[in-house]
mmCIF file of N, CA and C in Angstrom:
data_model
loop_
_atom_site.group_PDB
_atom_site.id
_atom_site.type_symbol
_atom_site.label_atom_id
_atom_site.label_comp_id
_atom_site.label_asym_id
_atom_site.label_seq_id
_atom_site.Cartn_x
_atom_site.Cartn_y
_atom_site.Cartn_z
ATOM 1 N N UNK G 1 49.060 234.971 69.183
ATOM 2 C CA UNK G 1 48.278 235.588 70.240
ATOM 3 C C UNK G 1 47.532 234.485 70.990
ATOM 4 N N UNK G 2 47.362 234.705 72.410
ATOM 5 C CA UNK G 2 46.778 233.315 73.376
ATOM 6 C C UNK G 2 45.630 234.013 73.375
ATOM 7 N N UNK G 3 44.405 232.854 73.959
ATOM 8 C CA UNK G 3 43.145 232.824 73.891
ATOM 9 C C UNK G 3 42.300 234.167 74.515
ATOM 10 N N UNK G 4 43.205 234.235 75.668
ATOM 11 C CA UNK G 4 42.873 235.579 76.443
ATOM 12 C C UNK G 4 43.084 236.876 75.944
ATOM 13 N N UNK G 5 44.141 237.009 75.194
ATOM 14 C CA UNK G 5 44.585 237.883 74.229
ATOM 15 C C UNK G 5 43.241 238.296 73.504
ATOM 16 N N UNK G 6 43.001 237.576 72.348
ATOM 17 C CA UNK G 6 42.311 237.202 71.859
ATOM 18 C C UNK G 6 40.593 238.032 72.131
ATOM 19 N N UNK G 7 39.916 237.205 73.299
ATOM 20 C CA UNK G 7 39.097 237.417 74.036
ATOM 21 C C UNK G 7 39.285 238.863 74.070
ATOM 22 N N UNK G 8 39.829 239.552 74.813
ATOM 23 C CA UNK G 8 40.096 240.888 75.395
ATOM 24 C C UNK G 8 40.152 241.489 73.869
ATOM 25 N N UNK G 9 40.917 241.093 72.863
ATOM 26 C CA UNK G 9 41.100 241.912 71.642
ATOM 27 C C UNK G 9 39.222 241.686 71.480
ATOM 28 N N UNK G 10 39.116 240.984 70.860
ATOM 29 C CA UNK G 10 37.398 240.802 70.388
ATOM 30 C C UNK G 10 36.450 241.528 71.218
ATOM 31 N N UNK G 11 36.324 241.869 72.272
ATOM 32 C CA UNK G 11 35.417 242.581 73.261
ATOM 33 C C UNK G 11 36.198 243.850 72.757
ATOM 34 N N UNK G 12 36.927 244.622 73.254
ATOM 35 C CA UNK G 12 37.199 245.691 72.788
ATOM 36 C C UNK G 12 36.767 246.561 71.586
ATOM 37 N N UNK G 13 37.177 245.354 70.561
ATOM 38 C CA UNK G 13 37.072 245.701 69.169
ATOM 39 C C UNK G 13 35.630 246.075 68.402
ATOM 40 N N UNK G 14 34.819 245.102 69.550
ATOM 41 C CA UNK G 14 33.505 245.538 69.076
ATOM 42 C C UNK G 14 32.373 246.457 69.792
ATOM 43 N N UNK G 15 33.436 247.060 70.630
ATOM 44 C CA UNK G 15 32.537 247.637 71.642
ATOM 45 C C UNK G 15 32.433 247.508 72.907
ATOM 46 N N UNK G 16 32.123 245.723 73.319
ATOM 47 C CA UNK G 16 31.163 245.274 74.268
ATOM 48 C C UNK G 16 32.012 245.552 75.310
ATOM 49 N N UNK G 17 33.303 246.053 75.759
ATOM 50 C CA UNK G 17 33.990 246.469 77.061
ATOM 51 C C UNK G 17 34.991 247.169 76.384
ATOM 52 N N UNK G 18 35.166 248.312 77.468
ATOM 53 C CA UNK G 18 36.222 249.629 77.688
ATOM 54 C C UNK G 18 37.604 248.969 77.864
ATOM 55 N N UNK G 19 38.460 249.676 77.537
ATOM 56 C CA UNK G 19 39.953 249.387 78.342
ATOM 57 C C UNK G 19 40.038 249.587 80.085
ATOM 58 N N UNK G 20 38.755 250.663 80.386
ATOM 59 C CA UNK G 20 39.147 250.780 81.612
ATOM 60 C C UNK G 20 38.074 249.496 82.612
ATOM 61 N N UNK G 21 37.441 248.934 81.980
ATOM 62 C CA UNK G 21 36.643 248.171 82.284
ATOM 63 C C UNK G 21 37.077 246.808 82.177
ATOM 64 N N UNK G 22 38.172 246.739 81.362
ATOM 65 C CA UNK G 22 38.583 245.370 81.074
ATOM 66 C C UNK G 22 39.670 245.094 81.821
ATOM 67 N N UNK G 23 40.440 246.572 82.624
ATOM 68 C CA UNK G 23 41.462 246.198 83.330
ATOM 69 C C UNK G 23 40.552 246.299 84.605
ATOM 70 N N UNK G 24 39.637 246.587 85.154
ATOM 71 C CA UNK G 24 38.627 246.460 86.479
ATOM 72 C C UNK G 24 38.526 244.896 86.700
ATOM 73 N N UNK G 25 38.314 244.296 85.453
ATOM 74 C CA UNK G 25 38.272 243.126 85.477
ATOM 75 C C UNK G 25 38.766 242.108 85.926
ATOM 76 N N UNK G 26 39.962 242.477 84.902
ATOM 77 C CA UNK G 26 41.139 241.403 85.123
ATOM 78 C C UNK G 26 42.139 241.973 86.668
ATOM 79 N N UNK G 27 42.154 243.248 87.193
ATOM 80 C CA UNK G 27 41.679 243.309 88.621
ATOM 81 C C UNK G 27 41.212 242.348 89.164
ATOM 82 N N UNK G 28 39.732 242.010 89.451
ATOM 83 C CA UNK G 28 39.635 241.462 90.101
ATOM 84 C C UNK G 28 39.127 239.578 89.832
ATOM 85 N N UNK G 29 39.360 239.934 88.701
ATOM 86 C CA UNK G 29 39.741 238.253 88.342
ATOM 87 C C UNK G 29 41.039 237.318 89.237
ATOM 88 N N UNK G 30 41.930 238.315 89.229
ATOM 89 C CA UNK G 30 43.138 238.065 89.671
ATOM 90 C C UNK G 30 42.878 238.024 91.494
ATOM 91 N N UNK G 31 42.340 239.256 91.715
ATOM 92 C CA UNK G 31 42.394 239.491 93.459
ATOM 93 C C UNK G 31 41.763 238.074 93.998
ATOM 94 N N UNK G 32 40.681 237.327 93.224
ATOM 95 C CA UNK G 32 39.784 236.425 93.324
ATOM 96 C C UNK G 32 39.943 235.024 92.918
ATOM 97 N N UNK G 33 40.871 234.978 92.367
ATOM 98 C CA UNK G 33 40.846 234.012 91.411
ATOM 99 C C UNK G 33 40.392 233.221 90.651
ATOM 100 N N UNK G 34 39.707 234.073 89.740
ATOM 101 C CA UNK G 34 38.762 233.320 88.433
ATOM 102 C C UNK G 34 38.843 233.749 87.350
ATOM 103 N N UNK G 35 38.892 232.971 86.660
ATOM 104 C CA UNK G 35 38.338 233.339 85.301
ATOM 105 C C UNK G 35 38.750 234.681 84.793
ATOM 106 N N UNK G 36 39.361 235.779 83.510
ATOM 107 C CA UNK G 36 38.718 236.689 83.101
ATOM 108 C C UNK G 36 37.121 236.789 82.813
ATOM 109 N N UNK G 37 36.830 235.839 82.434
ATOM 110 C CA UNK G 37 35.670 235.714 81.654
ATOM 111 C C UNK G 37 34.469 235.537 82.641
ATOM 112 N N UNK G 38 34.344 234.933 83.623
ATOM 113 C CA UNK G 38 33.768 235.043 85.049
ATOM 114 C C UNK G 38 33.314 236.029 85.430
ATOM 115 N N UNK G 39 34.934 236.686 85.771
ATOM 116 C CA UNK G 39 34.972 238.001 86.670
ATOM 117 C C UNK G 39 34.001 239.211 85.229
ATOM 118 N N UNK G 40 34.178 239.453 84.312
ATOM 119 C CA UNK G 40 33.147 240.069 82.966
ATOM 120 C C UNK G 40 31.919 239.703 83.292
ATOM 121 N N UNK G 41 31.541 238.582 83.673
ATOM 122 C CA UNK G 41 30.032 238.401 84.047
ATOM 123 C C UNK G 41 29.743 238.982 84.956
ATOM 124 N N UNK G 42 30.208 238.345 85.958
ATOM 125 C CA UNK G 42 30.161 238.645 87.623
ATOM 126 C C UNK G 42 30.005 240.283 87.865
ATOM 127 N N UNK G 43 31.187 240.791 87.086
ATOM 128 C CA UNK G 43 30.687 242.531 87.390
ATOM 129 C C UNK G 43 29.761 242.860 86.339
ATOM 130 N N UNK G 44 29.131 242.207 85.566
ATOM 131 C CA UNK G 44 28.349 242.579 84.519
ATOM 132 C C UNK G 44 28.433 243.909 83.706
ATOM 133 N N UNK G 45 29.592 243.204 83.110
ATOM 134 C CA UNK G 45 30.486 244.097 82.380
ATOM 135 C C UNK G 45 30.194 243.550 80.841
ATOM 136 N N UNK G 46 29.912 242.035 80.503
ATOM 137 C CA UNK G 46 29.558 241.518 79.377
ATOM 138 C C UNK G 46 28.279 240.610 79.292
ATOM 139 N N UNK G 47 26.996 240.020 79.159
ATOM 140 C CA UNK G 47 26.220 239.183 79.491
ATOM 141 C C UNK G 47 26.629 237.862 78.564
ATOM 142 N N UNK G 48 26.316 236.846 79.152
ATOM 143 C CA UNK G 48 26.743 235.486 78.925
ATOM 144 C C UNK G 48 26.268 235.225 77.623
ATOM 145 N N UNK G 49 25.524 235.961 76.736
ATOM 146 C CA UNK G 49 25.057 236.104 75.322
ATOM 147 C C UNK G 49 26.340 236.158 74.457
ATOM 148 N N UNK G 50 26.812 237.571 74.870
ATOM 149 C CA UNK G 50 28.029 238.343 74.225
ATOM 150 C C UNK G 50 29.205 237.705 74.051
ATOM 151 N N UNK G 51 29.502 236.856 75.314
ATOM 152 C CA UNK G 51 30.537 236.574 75.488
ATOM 153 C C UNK G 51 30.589 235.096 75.570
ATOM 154 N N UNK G 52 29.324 234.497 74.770
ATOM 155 C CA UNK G 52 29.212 233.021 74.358
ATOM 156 C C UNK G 52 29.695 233.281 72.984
ATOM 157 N N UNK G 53 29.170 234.432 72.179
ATOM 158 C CA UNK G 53 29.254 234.822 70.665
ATOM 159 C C UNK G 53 30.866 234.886 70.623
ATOM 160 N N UNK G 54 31.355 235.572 71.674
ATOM 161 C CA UNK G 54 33.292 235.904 71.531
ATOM 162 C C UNK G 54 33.684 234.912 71.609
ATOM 163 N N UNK G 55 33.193 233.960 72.625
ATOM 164 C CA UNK G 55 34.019 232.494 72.529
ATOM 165 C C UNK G 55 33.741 231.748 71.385
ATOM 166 N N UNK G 56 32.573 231.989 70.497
ATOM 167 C CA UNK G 56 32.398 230.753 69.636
ATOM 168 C C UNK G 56 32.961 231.018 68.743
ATOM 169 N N UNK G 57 32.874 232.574 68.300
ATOM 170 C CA UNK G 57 33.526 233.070 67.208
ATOM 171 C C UNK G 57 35.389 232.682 67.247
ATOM 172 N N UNK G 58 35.775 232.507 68.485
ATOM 173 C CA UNK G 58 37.060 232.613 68.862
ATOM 174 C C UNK G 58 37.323 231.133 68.255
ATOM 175 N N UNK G 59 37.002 230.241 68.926
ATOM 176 C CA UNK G 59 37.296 229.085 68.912
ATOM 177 C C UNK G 59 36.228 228.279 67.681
ATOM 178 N N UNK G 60 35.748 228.647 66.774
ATOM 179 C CA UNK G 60 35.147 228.843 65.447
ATOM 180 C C UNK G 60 34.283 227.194 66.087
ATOM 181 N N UNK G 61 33.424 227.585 66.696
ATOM 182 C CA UNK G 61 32.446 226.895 67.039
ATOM 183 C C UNK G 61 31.159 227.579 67.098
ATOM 184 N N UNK G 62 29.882 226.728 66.858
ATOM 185 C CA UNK G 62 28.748 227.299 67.308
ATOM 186 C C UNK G 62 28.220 227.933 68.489
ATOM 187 N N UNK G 63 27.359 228.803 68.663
ATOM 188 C CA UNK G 63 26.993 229.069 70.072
ATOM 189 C C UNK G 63 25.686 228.862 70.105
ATOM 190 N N UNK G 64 25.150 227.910 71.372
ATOM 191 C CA UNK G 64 23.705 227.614 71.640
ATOM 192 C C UNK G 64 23.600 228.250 72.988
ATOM 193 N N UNK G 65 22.734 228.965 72.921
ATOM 194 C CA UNK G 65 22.490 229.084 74.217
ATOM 195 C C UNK G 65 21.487 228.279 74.671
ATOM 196 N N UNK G 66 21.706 227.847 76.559
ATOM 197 C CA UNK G 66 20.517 227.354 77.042
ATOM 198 C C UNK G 66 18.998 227.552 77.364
#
């Protein structure tokens, strides 16, 4: 499974975004061109907390926030 995979599985799984919210997303991630993970902020669909925790957990690193 790729990183994005991944990402999208972990948000789901715990709640923090819908299926129908995650394809709004990646909508307009795409129309725009950025990021999934961007475009989740940007519509504030996940806060940069949540989705520091999905990445660190993902990539089995710490998360500090600033």
């Amino acid at each position: 499974m790729d990183n994005l995979a991944q990402l999208k599985s972990y948000l789901k799984e715990r709640g923090l975004v819908g299926e129908e919210d995650l394809q709004r997303a990646e909508d307009y991630a795409l129309s725009t061109n950025i990021p999934l993970d961007q475009a989740l902020v940007f519509l504030k669909l996940v806060d940069f907390q949540d989705l520091g925790n999905a990445l660190a957990e993902l990539y089995n690193i710490p998360y500090e926030p600033l």
